[in-house]
Amino acid sequence: MACNEPSSYFEAANSPEWLKAMQDEIDMIEKNGTWQLTRKPDSKQAIGVKWAPRAWYSRIDSHLIQQGFERSPNEATLYVKHYEEEKRIIVSVYVDDLLVTGTASNFLIEFKKQMEKEFEMSDLGPMKYFPGIEITQCDSGIFISQKKYDLDILKKFKLESCKPVATPLILNETLSKNDEKLLNPSIFRSLVGSLLYLTATRPDSMFSASLLSRFMSSPSQTHLGAAKRVLKFLKGSADHGIWYLRTRDVNLIGYADSDWAGSIDDMKSTSGYLFSLGSGVFSWNAKKQDVVAQSTAEAEYISAAAAANQAIWLRNLLNDLGFQCSSPTKLFCGNKSAIAIAENPIQHGRTKHINVKYHAIRKAEKNLQIKLIHCSSEEQLADSLTKPLPNGRFDDLKMKIGMCKANLKEC
């Protein structure tokens, strides 16, 4: 959370602005009829408020379905209404906010008027700020970043005057659970939670945030120092984000990579993947593998399997939006042996121990959903998601995946 937000109800109750916001929210809930106040039975205990949001979702869901929208079977908060000549309206629901886009302005205008009649809603115009993400839109493309949030957490952890560093992690540094423990681990947990939230627009900090999150239960001073270094790195690039060029190209391309036995505590490897669609990357992940890989080929194979699962979901999502993926999704992998395992359905001594769930990648290839392609280390764009890198290599990958400094002159 940003430092200017209250951490409890009692803090919020001391602020006239937050009291007004809470009252406005209650008034809106009562107006929309998504709940009713009732007496608590004497023998029961009250639980946290989690049902009002659920009731609102049920209300908006039934209304959109009634208006001819189809709910995506692959993403429960995504709705699409198709018209003639491939025209469509797409609605994404986030709590009580709606993101609306479409291919015909007249249908959009009609939809917004209808929603304003049914619900107490305001049209805020083109999206500029959404759950901590800043959006700049222009004819040539869209730029997303989290500069304000970045600066807020720097101030929160008293690092706004720190000296920036070039990379989020020190090259060849190893972090272990056996380091001396922190007396107050809450600072570390809060910091790492903030870093994880920033990964929504910062794939360059994805690996470092994922790595540090492994020590949430019992952090050390070394871990805290590494987390603060990530913040120092982000200070030097707070105005960086991802630039998406406007294009009709819906060619989905993925990259899958891994390290091998990178964790010194349990010798497990890290999987990393990212996907692009025409220009800059839009989906990425870095995660420690569940099993101990016995070779680099096995580690890469497990990583490719995770990327294949994501590719299938993304293809299904594109299909729900009305974009057919006519050819297999190219998935670039840097290990020829891993590709050979995926393409060879025969089990043998070197692969029979691999969990059967990872072999689903073979079916994905057979069904022409993905196509594994070998790439060199220099061409592997997911490299920064699995290990610390030297400055030059790190900066080169940032540029190739679409990360850059905001250039508002282009807009």
Coordinates of C-alpha atoms in Angstrom, one line a residue:
M1 CA 0.0 0.0 0.0
A2 CA 1.1 3.6 -0.6
C3 CA 2.2 5.4 2.5
N4 CA -0.6 8.0 2.3
E5 CA -3.3 5.3 2.8
P6 CA -4.7 4.4 6.2
S7 CA -3.7 1.0 7.5
S8 CA -6.8 0.4 9.6
Y9 CA -10.4 1.6 10.0
F10 CA -9.5 3.7 13.1
E11 CA -6.9 5.6 11.0
A12 CA -9.4 6.2 8.2
A13 CA -12.1 7.3 10.7
N14 CA -9.9 10.2 11.8
S15 CA -9.9 11.6 8.2
P16 CA -13.0 13.5 6.9
E17 CA -12.0 12.6 3.4
W18 CA -12.0 8.8 4.1
L19 CA -15.2 9.1 6.2
K20 CA -16.9 10.7 3.2
A21 CA -15.5 8.0 0.9
M22 CA -16.8 5.2 3.1
Q23 CA -20.3 6.8 3.4
D24 CA -20.4 7.2 -0.4
E25 CA -19.6 3.6 -0.8
I26 CA -22.3 2.5 1.6
D27 CA -24.8 4.7 -0.1
M28 CA -24.0 3.2 -3.5
I29 CA -24.2 -0.3 -2.2
E30 CA -27.7 0.4 -0.7
K31 CA -28.8 2.1 -3.9
N32 CA -27.8 -0.8 -6.1
G33 CA -29.5 -3.2 -3.7
T34 CA -26.5 -5.5 -3.4
W35 CA -27.0 -6.1 0.3
Q36 CA -29.4 -5.5 3.2
L37 CA -28.6 -4.9 6.8
T38 CA -29.8 -7.6 9.2
R39 CA -29.5 -8.4 12.9
K40 CA -26.7 -10.7 13.9
P41 CA -27.8 -13.8 15.7
D42 CA -26.8 -13.8 19.4
S43 CA -25.0 -17.1 19.1
K44 CA -22.9 -16.2 16.0
Q45 CA -19.8 -14.2 15.5
A46 CA -19.4 -11.5 12.8
I47 CA -16.9 -12.2 10.0
G48 CA -14.9 -9.9 7.8
V49 CA -16.8 -8.1 5.0
K50 CA -16.1 -10.3 1.9
W51 CA -19.8 -10.8 0.7
A52 CA -20.7 -7.2 -0.5
P53 CA -18.2 -7.5 -3.5
R54 CA -19.5 -11.0 -4.3
A55 CA -23.1 -9.7 -4.3
W56 CA -22.2 -6.9 -6.6
Y57 CA -20.4 -9.2 -9.0
S58 CA -23.5 -11.4 -9.2
R59 CA -25.6 -8.3 -9.9
I60 CA -23.4 -7.0 -12.8
D61 CA -22.9 -10.5 -14.1
S62 CA -26.6 -11.1 -14.5
H63 CA -27.2 -7.7 -16.1
L64 CA -24.4 -8.1 -18.7
I65 CA -25.6 -11.6 -19.6
Q66 CA -29.1 -10.2 -20.0
Q67 CA -27.7 -7.5 -22.4
G68 CA -26.3 -10.2 -24.7
F69 CA -22.7 -10.4 -23.4
E70 CA -20.9 -13.7 -23.2
R71 CA -18.8 -14.4 -20.1
S72 CA -15.4 -15.7 -21.0
P73 CA -15.0 -19.3 -19.8
N74 CA -11.3 -18.6 -19.3
E75 CA -11.6 -15.3 -17.4
A76 CA -14.6 -14.9 -15.1
T77 CA -14.5 -11.0 -15.1
L78 CA -14.3 -10.7 -18.9
Y79 CA -17.4 -10.2 -21.1
V80 CA -17.7 -9.9 -24.9
K81 CA -20.7 -8.9 -27.0
H82 CA -20.4 -9.6 -30.7
Y83 CA -22.1 -7.6 -33.4
E84 CA -22.1 -7.9 -37.2
E85 CA -19.0 -7.5 -39.3
E86 CA -16.7 -8.6 -36.5
K87 CA -17.6 -5.6 -34.4
R88 CA -17.6 -6.2 -30.7
I89 CA -17.6 -4.6 -27.2
I90 CA -15.3 -5.9 -24.5
V91 CA -15.9 -5.3 -20.8
S92 CA -13.5 -6.2 -18.0
V93 CA -14.9 -6.0 -14.4
Y94 CA -12.7 -5.0 -11.5
V95 CA -14.7 -4.8 -8.3
D96 CA -17.1 -1.8 -9.0
D97 CA -15.0 -0.5 -11.9
L98 CA -15.6 -1.4 -15.6
L99 CA -13.0 -1.1 -18.4
V100 CA -14.8 -0.9 -21.7
T101 CA -13.4 -1.0 -25.2
G102 CA -14.7 -1.9 -28.6
T103 CA -14.3 -1.7 -32.4
A104 CA -17.3 0.7 -33.1
S105 CA -17.9 4.0 -31.3
N106 CA -21.6 4.0 -31.8
F107 CA -22.0 0.7 -29.9
L108 CA -19.8 2.0 -27.1
I109 CA -21.9 5.1 -26.7
E110 CA -25.1 3.1 -26.7
F111 CA -23.7 0.7 -24.1
K112 CA -22.5 3.5 -21.7
K113 CA -25.9 5.2 -21.9
Q114 CA -27.7 2.0 -21.1
M115 CA -25.3 1.3 -18.1
E116 CA -25.8 4.8 -16.7
K117 CA -29.6 4.2 -16.7
E118 CA -29.3 0.9 -14.9
F119 CA -26.6 1.9 -12.4
E120 CA -25.2 5.0 -10.8
M121 CA -22.1 5.3 -12.9
S122 CA -19.8 7.9 -14.2
D123 CA -17.9 7.9 -17.5
L124 CA -14.3 8.8 -16.7
G125 CA -13.2 8.9 -20.3
P126 CA -10.1 7.2 -21.7
M127 CA -8.3 5.2 -19.0
K128 CA -5.4 7.1 -17.4
Y129 CA -5.0 5.5 -14.0
F130 CA -6.1 2.0 -12.9
P131 CA -5.3 0.0 -9.7
G132 CA -1.9 1.8 -9.2
I133 CA -1.0 1.6 -12.9
E134 CA -0.6 4.8 -14.9
I135 CA -1.7 4.6 -18.6
T136 CA -0.7 7.1 -21.4
Q137 CA -2.6 6.5 -24.6
C138 CA -1.9 8.1 -28.0
D139 CA -2.3 7.3 -31.7
S140 CA 1.0 5.4 -31.9
G141 CA 0.7 3.3 -28.8
I142 CA 0.1 2.8 -25.1
F143 CA 2.6 3.3 -22.2
I144 CA 2.0 1.8 -18.8
S145 CA 4.1 2.4 -15.6
Q146 CA 3.8 2.7 -11.8
K147 CA 5.9 5.8 -11.2
K148 CA 3.7 7.3 -8.5
Y149 CA 3.5 4.0 -6.6
D150 CA 7.3 3.5 -7.0
L151 CA 8.0 7.0 -5.5
D152 CA 5.5 6.3 -2.7
I153 CA 7.2 3.2 -1.5
L154 CA 10.6 4.9 -1.7
K155 CA 9.3 7.5 0.7
K156 CA 7.6 4.9 2.9
F157 CA 10.8 3.1 3.5
K158 CA 12.9 6.3 3.7
L159 CA 14.9 5.7 0.6
E160 CA 13.8 8.7 -1.5
S161 CA 17.3 10.2 -1.2
C162 CA 19.2 7.0 -1.9
K163 CA 21.8 6.6 -4.7
P164 CA 20.3 4.5 -7.6
V165 CA 22.0 1.2 -8.7
A166 CA 22.1 -0.3 -12.2
T167 CA 20.7 -3.7 -11.5
P168 CA 18.2 -5.1 -8.9
L169 CA 20.5 -7.9 -7.7
I170 CA 24.3 -8.2 -7.2
L171 CA 25.8 -10.6 -9.7
N172 CA 26.7 -14.0 -8.3
E173 CA 25.2 -13.1 -4.8
T174 CA 23.5 -16.1 -3.1
L175 CA 20.7 -15.7 -0.6
S176 CA 20.0 -18.5 2.0
K177 CA 17.4 -19.2 4.7
N178 CA 20.3 -19.9 7.1
D179 CA 21.3 -16.2 7.3
E180 CA 20.9 -14.4 10.7
K181 CA 17.2 -13.6 11.3
L182 CA 15.7 -10.2 11.5
L183 CA 14.3 -9.1 14.9
N184 CA 11.4 -7.3 13.1
P185 CA 10.5 -9.2 9.9
S186 CA 7.4 -7.1 9.2
I187 CA 9.4 -4.4 7.5
F188 CA 10.9 -6.9 5.1
R189 CA 7.4 -8.5 4.4
S190 CA 5.9 -5.1 3.7
L191 CA 8.7 -4.1 1.4
V192 CA 8.6 -7.4 -0.6
G193 CA 4.8 -7.1 -0.9
S194 CA 5.2 -3.7 -2.4
L195 CA 7.9 -5.0 -4.8
L196 CA 5.5 -7.8 -5.9
Y197 CA 2.8 -5.3 -6.7
L198 CA 5.2 -3.4 -8.9
T199 CA 5.9 -6.4 -11.0
A200 CA 2.5 -5.7 -12.7
T201 CA 4.5 -3.3 -15.0
R202 CA 8.1 -4.1 -14.2
P203 CA 9.2 -7.5 -15.6
D204 CA 12.8 -6.3 -14.9
S205 CA 12.1 -6.7 -11.2
M206 CA 10.1 -9.9 -11.4
F207 CA 13.0 -12.3 -10.6
S208 CA 14.3 -10.3 -7.7
A209 CA 10.8 -9.9 -6.2
S210 CA 10.1 -13.6 -6.7
L211 CA 13.5 -14.6 -5.1
L212 CA 13.0 -12.4 -2.1
S213 CA 9.4 -13.6 -1.5
R214 CA 10.9 -17.1 -0.7
F215 CA 12.2 -15.7 2.6
M216 CA 9.0 -14.1 3.9
S217 CA 8.6 -16.5 6.8
S218 CA 12.0 -15.9 8.2
P219 CA 14.0 -13.1 6.7
S220 CA 17.5 -12.0 7.6
Q221 CA 19.4 -8.7 7.5
T222 CA 21.0 -9.8 4.2
H223 CA 17.5 -10.4 2.7
L224 CA 16.4 -6.9 3.8
G225 CA 19.5 -5.4 2.3
A226 CA 18.8 -7.1 -1.0
A227 CA 15.2 -5.9 -1.0
K228 CA 16.4 -2.3 -0.4
R229 CA 18.8 -2.7 -3.3
V230 CA 15.8 -3.5 -5.5
L231 CA 14.2 -0.3 -4.4
K232 CA 17.4 1.6 -5.2
F233 CA 17.3 0.1 -8.6
L234 CA 13.7 1.2 -9.1
K235 CA 14.5 4.7 -8.1
G236 CA 16.8 5.1 -11.0
S237 CA 14.1 3.9 -13.4
A238 CA 10.9 4.9 -11.7
D239 CA 9.6 6.5 -14.9
H240 CA 10.3 3.3 -16.9
G241 CA 7.4 1.1 -18.1
I242 CA 6.3 -0.9 -21.1
W243 CA 5.6 0.7 -24.5
Y244 CA 3.0 -1.1 -26.6
L245 CA 2.8 0.0 -30.2
R246 CA -0.6 0.0 -31.8
T247 CA -0.7 -2.9 -34.3
R248 CA -3.1 -5.3 -35.9
D249 CA -0.6 -8.1 -35.3
V250 CA -1.9 -10.7 -32.9
N251 CA 1.0 -13.1 -33.3
L252 CA 1.5 -14.6 -29.9
I253 CA 5.2 -15.4 -29.1
G254 CA 6.6 -16.8 -25.9
Y255 CA 10.1 -17.4 -24.4
A256 CA 10.8 -20.0 -21.6
D257 CA 14.0 -20.2 -19.6
S258 CA 15.4 -21.6 -16.3
D259 CA 18.5 -21.7 -14.2
W260 CA 19.6 -25.0 -12.7
A261 CA 19.7 -25.7 -8.9
G262 CA 19.8 -21.9 -8.3
S263 CA 18.5 -22.3 -4.7
I264 CA 21.3 -23.2 -2.3
D265 CA 18.8 -24.3 0.3
D266 CA 17.0 -27.0 -1.6
M267 CA 18.8 -27.1 -5.0
K268 CA 15.6 -26.3 -6.9
S269 CA 15.6 -24.3 -10.1
T270 CA 13.7 -21.2 -11.2
S271 CA 11.3 -21.2 -14.2
G272 CA 10.7 -18.0 -16.1
Y273 CA 8.6 -17.1 -19.2
L274 CA 7.2 -14.1 -21.0
F275 CA 4.9 -13.5 -23.9
S276 CA 4.5 -10.7 -26.4
L277 CA 1.7 -9.9 -28.8
G278 CA 2.8 -7.7 -31.7
S279 CA 5.0 -5.5 -29.5
G280 CA 6.2 -5.2 -25.9
V281 CA 5.6 -8.1 -23.5
F282 CA 2.3 -8.3 -21.6
S283 CA 2.6 -11.6 -19.6
W284 CA 5.5 -12.8 -17.5
N285 CA 6.3 -14.9 -14.5
A286 CA 9.2 -16.2 -12.5
K287 CA 8.8 -19.0 -10.0
K288 CA 10.8 -21.6 -8.1
Q289 CA 10.1 -25.1 -9.5
D290 CA 8.3 -27.6 -7.3
V291 CA 10.8 -30.4 -7.9
V292 CA 14.5 -30.8 -7.9
A293 CA 15.6 -31.1 -11.5
Q294 CA 18.4 -33.6 -12.1
S295 CA 19.8 -31.9 -15.2
T296 CA 19.7 -28.6 -17.0
A297 CA 17.5 -30.3 -19.7
E298 CA 14.9 -31.3 -17.1
A299 CA 14.9 -27.8 -15.6
E300 CA 14.3 -26.3 -19.0
Y301 CA 11.7 -28.9 -19.8
I302 CA 9.7 -28.0 -16.7
S303 CA 10.0 -24.3 -17.5
A304 CA 8.8 -24.9 -21.1
A305 CA 5.8 -26.9 -19.7
A306 CA 4.8 -24.0 -17.5
A307 CA 5.1 -21.6 -20.4
A308 CA 3.0 -24.0 -22.6
N309 CA 0.2 -24.0 -20.1
Q310 CA 0.2 -20.2 -20.1
A311 CA 0.3 -20.1 -23.9
I312 CA -2.8 -22.4 -24.1
W313 CA -4.7 -20.1 -21.7
L314 CA -3.7 -17.0 -23.6
R315 CA -4.8 -18.6 -26.9
N316 CA -8.1 -19.5 -25.4
L317 CA -8.5 -15.9 -24.1
L318 CA -7.7 -14.5 -27.5
N319 CA -10.3 -16.8 -29.0
D320 CA -12.9 -15.5 -26.5
L321 CA -12.1 -12.0 -27.6
G322 CA -12.7 -12.9 -31.3
F323 CA -9.1 -13.4 -32.4
Q324 CA -8.4 -16.8 -33.8
C325 CA -4.8 -18.2 -33.4
S326 CA -4.6 -20.1 -36.7
S327 CA -1.0 -21.3 -36.2
P328 CA 0.9 -22.8 -33.3
T329 CA 2.3 -20.3 -30.8
K330 CA 6.1 -20.2 -31.1
L331 CA 7.7 -20.9 -27.8
F332 CA 11.5 -20.3 -27.8
C333 CA 13.7 -22.5 -25.6
G334 CA 17.4 -22.4 -25.2
N335 CA 18.0 -26.1 -24.6
K336 CA 17.9 -28.6 -27.5
S337 CA 17.6 -31.6 -25.2
A338 CA 14.4 -30.2 -23.5
I339 CA 12.9 -29.8 -27.0
A340 CA 13.9 -33.3 -27.9
I341 CA 12.1 -34.7 -24.8
A342 CA 9.0 -32.8 -25.7
E343 CA 9.0 -34.1 -29.2
N344 CA 9.8 -37.7 -28.3
P345 CA 6.8 -39.5 -26.7
I346 CA 9.0 -42.5 -25.7
Q347 CA 9.9 -42.8 -22.1
H348 CA 13.4 -43.9 -21.3
G349 CA 15.8 -43.9 -18.3
R350 CA 16.6 -40.2 -18.4
T351 CA 12.9 -39.0 -18.5
K352 CA 10.8 -41.7 -16.8
H353 CA 11.1 -40.0 -13.4
I354 CA 9.7 -36.7 -14.6
N355 CA 6.2 -36.0 -13.3
V356 CA 3.6 -36.9 -15.8
K357 CA 1.9 -33.4 -15.6
Y358 CA 4.9 -31.8 -17.3
H359 CA 4.5 -34.1 -20.3
A360 CA 1.3 -32.2 -21.2
I361 CA 3.6 -30.1 -23.4
R362 CA 3.8 -33.1 -25.8
K363 CA 0.0 -33.0 -26.3
A364 CA 0.1 -29.2 -26.8
E365 CA 2.7 -29.7 -29.6
K366 CA 0.7 -32.6 -31.1
N367 CA -2.5 -30.5 -31.1
L368 CA -0.6 -27.6 -32.8
Q369 CA -1.2 -25.3 -29.9
I370 CA 2.6 -24.6 -29.4
K371 CA 5.8 -25.1 -31.4
L372 CA 9.0 -25.3 -29.4
I373 CA 11.9 -23.6 -31.2
H374 CA 15.5 -23.5 -30.2
C375 CA 17.1 -20.1 -29.6
S376 CA 20.6 -19.1 -28.5
S377 CA 21.4 -17.6 -25.1
E378 CA 21.7 -14.2 -26.7
E379 CA 18.2 -14.4 -28.2
Q380 CA 16.6 -15.7 -24.9
L381 CA 14.4 -12.8 -23.7
A382 CA 13.3 -14.6 -20.6
D383 CA 16.9 -14.7 -19.3
S384 CA 16.5 -11.9 -16.7
L385 CA 13.5 -13.8 -15.1
T386 CA 15.7 -16.6 -13.8
K387 CA 19.0 -15.2 -12.7
P388 CA 21.0 -12.0 -11.9
L389 CA 22.7 -10.5 -15.0
P390 CA 25.5 -8.0 -15.6
N391 CA 24.6 -4.4 -16.5
G392 CA 25.0 -4.6 -20.3
R393 CA 23.0 -7.8 -20.8
F394 CA 20.3 -6.6 -18.4
D395 CA 19.9 -3.3 -20.2
D396 CA 19.8 -5.0 -23.6
L397 CA 17.0 -7.3 -22.5
K398 CA 15.0 -4.4 -21.0
M399 CA 15.0 -2.7 -24.4
K400 CA 14.1 -5.9 -26.3
I401 CA 11.1 -6.7 -24.2
G402 CA 9.7 -3.1 -24.7
M403 CA 10.7 -1.5 -21.4
C404 CA 11.8 2.1 -21.8
K405 CA 11.5 5.6 -20.3
A406 CA 8.3 7.5 -20.9
N407 CA 8.6 9.7 -24.0
L408 CA 5.4 11.8 -23.9
K409 CA 6.5 13.8 -26.9
E410 CA 5.5 10.9 -29.0
C411 CA 2.0 11.3 -27.7

